mmCIF file of C-alpha atoms and ligand atoms in Angstrom:
data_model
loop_
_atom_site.group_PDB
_atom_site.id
_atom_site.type_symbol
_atom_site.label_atom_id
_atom_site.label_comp_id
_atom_site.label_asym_id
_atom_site.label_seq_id
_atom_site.Cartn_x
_atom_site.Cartn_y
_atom_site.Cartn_z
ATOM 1 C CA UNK A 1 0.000 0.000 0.000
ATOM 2 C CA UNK A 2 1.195 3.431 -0.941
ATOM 3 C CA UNK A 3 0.345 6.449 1.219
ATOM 4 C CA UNK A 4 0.906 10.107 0.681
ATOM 5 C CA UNK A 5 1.944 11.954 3.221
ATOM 6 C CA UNK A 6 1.036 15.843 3.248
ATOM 7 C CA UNK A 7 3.100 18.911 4.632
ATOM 8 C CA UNK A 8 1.285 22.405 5.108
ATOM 9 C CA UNK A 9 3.459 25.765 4.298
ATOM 10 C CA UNK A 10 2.465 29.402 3.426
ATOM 11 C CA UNK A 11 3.987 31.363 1.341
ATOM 12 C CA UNK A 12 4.324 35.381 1.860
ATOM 13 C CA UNK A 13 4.911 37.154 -1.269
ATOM 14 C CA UNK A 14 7.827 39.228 0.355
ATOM 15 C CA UNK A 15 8.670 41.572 3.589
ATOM 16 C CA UNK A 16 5.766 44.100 2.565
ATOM 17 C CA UNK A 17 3.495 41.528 3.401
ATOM 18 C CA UNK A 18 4.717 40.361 6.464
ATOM 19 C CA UNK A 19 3.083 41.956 9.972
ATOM 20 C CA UNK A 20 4.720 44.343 12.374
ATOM 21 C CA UNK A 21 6.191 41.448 14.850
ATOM 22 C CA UNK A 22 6.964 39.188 11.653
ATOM 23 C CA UNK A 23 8.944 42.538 9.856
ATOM 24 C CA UNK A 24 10.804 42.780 13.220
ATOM 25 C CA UNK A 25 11.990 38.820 13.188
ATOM 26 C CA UNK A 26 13.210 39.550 9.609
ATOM 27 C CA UNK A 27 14.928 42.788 10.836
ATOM 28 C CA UNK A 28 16.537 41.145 13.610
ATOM 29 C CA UNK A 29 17.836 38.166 11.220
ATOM 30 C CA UNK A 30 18.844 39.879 8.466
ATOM 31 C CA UNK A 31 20.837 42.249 10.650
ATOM 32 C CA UNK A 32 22.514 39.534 12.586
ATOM 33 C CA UNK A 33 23.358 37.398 9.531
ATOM 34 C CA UNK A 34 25.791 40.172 7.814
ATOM 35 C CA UNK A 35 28.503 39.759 11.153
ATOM 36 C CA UNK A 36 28.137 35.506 10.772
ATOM 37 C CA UNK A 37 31.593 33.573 11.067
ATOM 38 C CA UNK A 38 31.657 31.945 7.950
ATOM 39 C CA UNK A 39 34.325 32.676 6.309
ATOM 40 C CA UNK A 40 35.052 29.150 4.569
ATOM 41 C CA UNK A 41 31.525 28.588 2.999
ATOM 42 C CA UNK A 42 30.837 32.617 2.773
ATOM 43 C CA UNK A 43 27.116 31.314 3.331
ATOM 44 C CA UNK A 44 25.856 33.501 6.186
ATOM 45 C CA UNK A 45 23.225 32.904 7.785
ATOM 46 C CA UNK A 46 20.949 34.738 10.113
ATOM 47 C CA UNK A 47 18.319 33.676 12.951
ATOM 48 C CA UNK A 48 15.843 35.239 15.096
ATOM 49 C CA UNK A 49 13.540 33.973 17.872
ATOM 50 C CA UNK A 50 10.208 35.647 19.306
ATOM 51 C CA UNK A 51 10.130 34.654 23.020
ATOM 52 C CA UNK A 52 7.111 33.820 24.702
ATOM 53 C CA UNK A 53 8.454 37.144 26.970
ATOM 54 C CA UNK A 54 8.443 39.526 24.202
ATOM 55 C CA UNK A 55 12.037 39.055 23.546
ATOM 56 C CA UNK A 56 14.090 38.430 20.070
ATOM 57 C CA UNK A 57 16.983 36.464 20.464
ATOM 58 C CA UNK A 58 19.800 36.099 17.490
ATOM 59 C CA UNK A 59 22.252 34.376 16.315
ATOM 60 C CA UNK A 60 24.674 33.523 13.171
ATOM 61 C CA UNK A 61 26.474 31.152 11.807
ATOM 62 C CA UNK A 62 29.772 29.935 13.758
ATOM 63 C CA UNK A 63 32.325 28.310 11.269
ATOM 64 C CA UNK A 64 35.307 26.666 12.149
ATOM 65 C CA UNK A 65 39.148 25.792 10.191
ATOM 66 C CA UNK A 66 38.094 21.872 11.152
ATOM 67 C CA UNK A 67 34.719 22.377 9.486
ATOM 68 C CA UNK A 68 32.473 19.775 11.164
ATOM 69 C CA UNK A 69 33.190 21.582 14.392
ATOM 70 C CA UNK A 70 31.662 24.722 13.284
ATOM 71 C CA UNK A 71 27.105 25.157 13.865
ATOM 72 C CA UNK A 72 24.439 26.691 12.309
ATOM 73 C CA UNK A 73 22.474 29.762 13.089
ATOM 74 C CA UNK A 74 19.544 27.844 14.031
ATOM 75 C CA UNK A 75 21.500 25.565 16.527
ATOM 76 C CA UNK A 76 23.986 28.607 17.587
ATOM 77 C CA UNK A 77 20.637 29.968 18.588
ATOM 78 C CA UNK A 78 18.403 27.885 20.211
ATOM 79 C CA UNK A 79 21.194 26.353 22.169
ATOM 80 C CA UNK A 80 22.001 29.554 23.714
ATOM 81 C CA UNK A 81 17.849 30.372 24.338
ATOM 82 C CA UNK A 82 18.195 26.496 25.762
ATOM 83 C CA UNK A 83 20.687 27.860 27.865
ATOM 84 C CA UNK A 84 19.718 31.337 29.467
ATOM 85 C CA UNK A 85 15.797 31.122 28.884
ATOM 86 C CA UNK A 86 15.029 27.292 29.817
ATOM 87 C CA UNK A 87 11.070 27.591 31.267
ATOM 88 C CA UNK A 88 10.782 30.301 28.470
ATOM 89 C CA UNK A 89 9.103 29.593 25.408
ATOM 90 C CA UNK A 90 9.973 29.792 21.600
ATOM 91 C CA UNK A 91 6.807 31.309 19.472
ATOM 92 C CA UNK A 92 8.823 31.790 16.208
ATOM 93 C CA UNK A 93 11.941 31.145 14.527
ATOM 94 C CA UNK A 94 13.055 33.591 11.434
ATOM 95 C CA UNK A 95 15.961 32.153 9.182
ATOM 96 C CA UNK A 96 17.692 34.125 6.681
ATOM 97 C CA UNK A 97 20.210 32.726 4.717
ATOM 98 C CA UNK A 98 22.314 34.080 1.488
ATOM 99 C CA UNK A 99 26.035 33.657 0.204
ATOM 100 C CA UNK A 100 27.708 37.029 1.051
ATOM 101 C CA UNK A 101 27.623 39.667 -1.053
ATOM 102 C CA UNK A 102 25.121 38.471 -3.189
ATOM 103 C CA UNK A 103 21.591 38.984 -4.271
ATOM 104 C CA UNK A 104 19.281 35.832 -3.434
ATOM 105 C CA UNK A 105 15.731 35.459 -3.304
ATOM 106 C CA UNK A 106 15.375 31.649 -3.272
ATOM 107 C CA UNK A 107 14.027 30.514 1.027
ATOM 108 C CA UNK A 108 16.701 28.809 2.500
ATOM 109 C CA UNK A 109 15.266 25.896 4.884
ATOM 110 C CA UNK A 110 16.642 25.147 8.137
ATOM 111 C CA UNK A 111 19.192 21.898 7.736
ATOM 112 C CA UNK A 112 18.311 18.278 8.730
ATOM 113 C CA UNK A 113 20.100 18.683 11.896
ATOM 114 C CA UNK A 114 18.976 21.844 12.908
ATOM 115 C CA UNK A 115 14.956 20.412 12.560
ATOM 116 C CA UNK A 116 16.065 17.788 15.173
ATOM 117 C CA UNK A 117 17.326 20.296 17.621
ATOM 118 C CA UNK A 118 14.117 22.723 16.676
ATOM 119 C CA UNK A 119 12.250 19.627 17.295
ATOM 120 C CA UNK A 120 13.553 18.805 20.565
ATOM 121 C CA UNK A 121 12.616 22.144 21.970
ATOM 122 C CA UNK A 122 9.230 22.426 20.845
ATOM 123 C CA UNK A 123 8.375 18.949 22.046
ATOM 124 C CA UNK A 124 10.050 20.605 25.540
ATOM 125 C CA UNK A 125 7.878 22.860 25.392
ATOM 126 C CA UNK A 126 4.727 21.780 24.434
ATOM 127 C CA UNK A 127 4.325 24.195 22.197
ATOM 128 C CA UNK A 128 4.287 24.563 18.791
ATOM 129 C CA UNK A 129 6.753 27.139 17.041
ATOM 130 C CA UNK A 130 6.153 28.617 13.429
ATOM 131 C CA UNK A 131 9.429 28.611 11.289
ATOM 132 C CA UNK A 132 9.932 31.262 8.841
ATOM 133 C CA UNK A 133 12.245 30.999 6.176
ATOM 134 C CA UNK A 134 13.626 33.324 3.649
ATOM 135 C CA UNK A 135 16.467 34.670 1.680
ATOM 136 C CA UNK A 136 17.267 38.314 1.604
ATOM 137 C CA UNK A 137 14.698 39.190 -0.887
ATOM 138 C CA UNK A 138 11.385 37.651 -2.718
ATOM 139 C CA UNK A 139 9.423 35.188 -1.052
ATOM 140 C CA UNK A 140 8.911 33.773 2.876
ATOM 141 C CA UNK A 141 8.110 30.494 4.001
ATOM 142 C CA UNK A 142 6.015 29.528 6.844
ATOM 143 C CA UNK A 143 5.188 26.602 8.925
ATOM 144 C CA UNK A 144 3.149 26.200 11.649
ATOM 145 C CA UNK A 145 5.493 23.387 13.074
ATOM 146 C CA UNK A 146 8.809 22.370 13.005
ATOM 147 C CA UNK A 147 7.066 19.272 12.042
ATOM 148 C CA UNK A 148 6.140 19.994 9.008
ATOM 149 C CA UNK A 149 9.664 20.257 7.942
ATOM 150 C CA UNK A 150 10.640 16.559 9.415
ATOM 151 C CA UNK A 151 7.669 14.172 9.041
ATOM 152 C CA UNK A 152 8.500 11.096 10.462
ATOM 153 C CA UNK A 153 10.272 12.594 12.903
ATOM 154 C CA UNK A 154 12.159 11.002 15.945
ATOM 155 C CA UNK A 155 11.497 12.250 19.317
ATOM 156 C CA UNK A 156 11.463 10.861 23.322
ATOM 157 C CA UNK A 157 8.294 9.051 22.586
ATOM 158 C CA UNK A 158 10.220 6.463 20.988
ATOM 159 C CA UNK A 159 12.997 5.586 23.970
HETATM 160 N N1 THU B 201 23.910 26.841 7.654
HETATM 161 C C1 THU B 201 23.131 27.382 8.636
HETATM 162 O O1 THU B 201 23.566 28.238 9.410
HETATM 163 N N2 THU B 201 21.861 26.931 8.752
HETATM 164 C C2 THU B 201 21.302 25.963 7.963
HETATM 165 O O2 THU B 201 20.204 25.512 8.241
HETATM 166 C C3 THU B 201 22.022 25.508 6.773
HETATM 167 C C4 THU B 201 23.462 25.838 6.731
HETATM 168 C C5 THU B 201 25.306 27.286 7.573
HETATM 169 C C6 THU B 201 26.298 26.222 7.971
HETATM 170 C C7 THU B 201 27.532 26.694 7.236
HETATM 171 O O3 THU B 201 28.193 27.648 8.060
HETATM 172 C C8 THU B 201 26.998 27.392 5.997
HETATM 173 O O4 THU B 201 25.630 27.646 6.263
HETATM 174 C C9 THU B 201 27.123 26.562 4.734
HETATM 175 O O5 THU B 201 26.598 25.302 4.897
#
């Protein structure tokens, strides 16, 4: 038997469109993203976090000479809110990512391993958090889950 499996996103036709606390996520990423460490894949990479406080956390990508040591600004980021905010939640998560110094419009999803971590938290909290993802210009993706971006998806229910 063959079964489909279905994944929900939205699309946002570009920053115009996005809402005051949605324009401020993309602010706060896009700013972030041009001081990222990544000076061997000159991919940076920008991230942004609404708190469940009202705060917006940030973070880049780290890169490293020994390149698997090196993280990306998804992980750099939600480690650290792991770290200082741990009963806080995570409401959204705003990724911007574009080689430096150049024009991109294509949404640049959040890596394999970063949707684990992203998963972990949001099962820790109990609460779902939307992912945005975008480029510097042109369209935004949107999910309502980290789930949608890893069906199938391994978590503590399974230990
Ligand atoms: N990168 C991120 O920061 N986030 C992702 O989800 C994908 C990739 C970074 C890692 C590395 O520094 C550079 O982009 C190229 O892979």
């Amino acid at each position: 038997m063959q079964k489909e499996l279905k994944i929900i996103f939205n699309t946002i036709p570009n920053y115009a469109a996005l809402d005051e606390t949605e324009k401020k996520l993309f602010d706060a990423a896009k700013k972030i993203r041009e001081i990222a460490y990544a000076p061997y894949s000159n991919f940076q990479v920008g991230c942004a976090m609404l708190l469940e406080n009202g705060e917006i956390v940030t973070g880049s990508n780290q890169e490293n000479a020994a390149y698997p040591s090196g993280l990306c600004a998804e992980r750099t980021t939600i480690f650290w809110v792991g770290a200082n905010y741990p009963d806080v939640k995570i409401k959204k998560l705003f990724v911007i990512g574009a080689p430096k110094d150049a024009i991109s419009s294509t949404p640049i999803p959040p890596c394999g391993s970063c949707r684990q971590s992203i998963l972990e938290y949001e099962s820790k909290q109990a609460e779902t958090i939307e992912i945005y993802f975008a480029s510097l210009d042109g369209e935004i993706y949107k999910t309502r889950s980290i789930r949608d971006l890893l069906p199938f998806s391994f978590d503590a229910s399974y230990l």
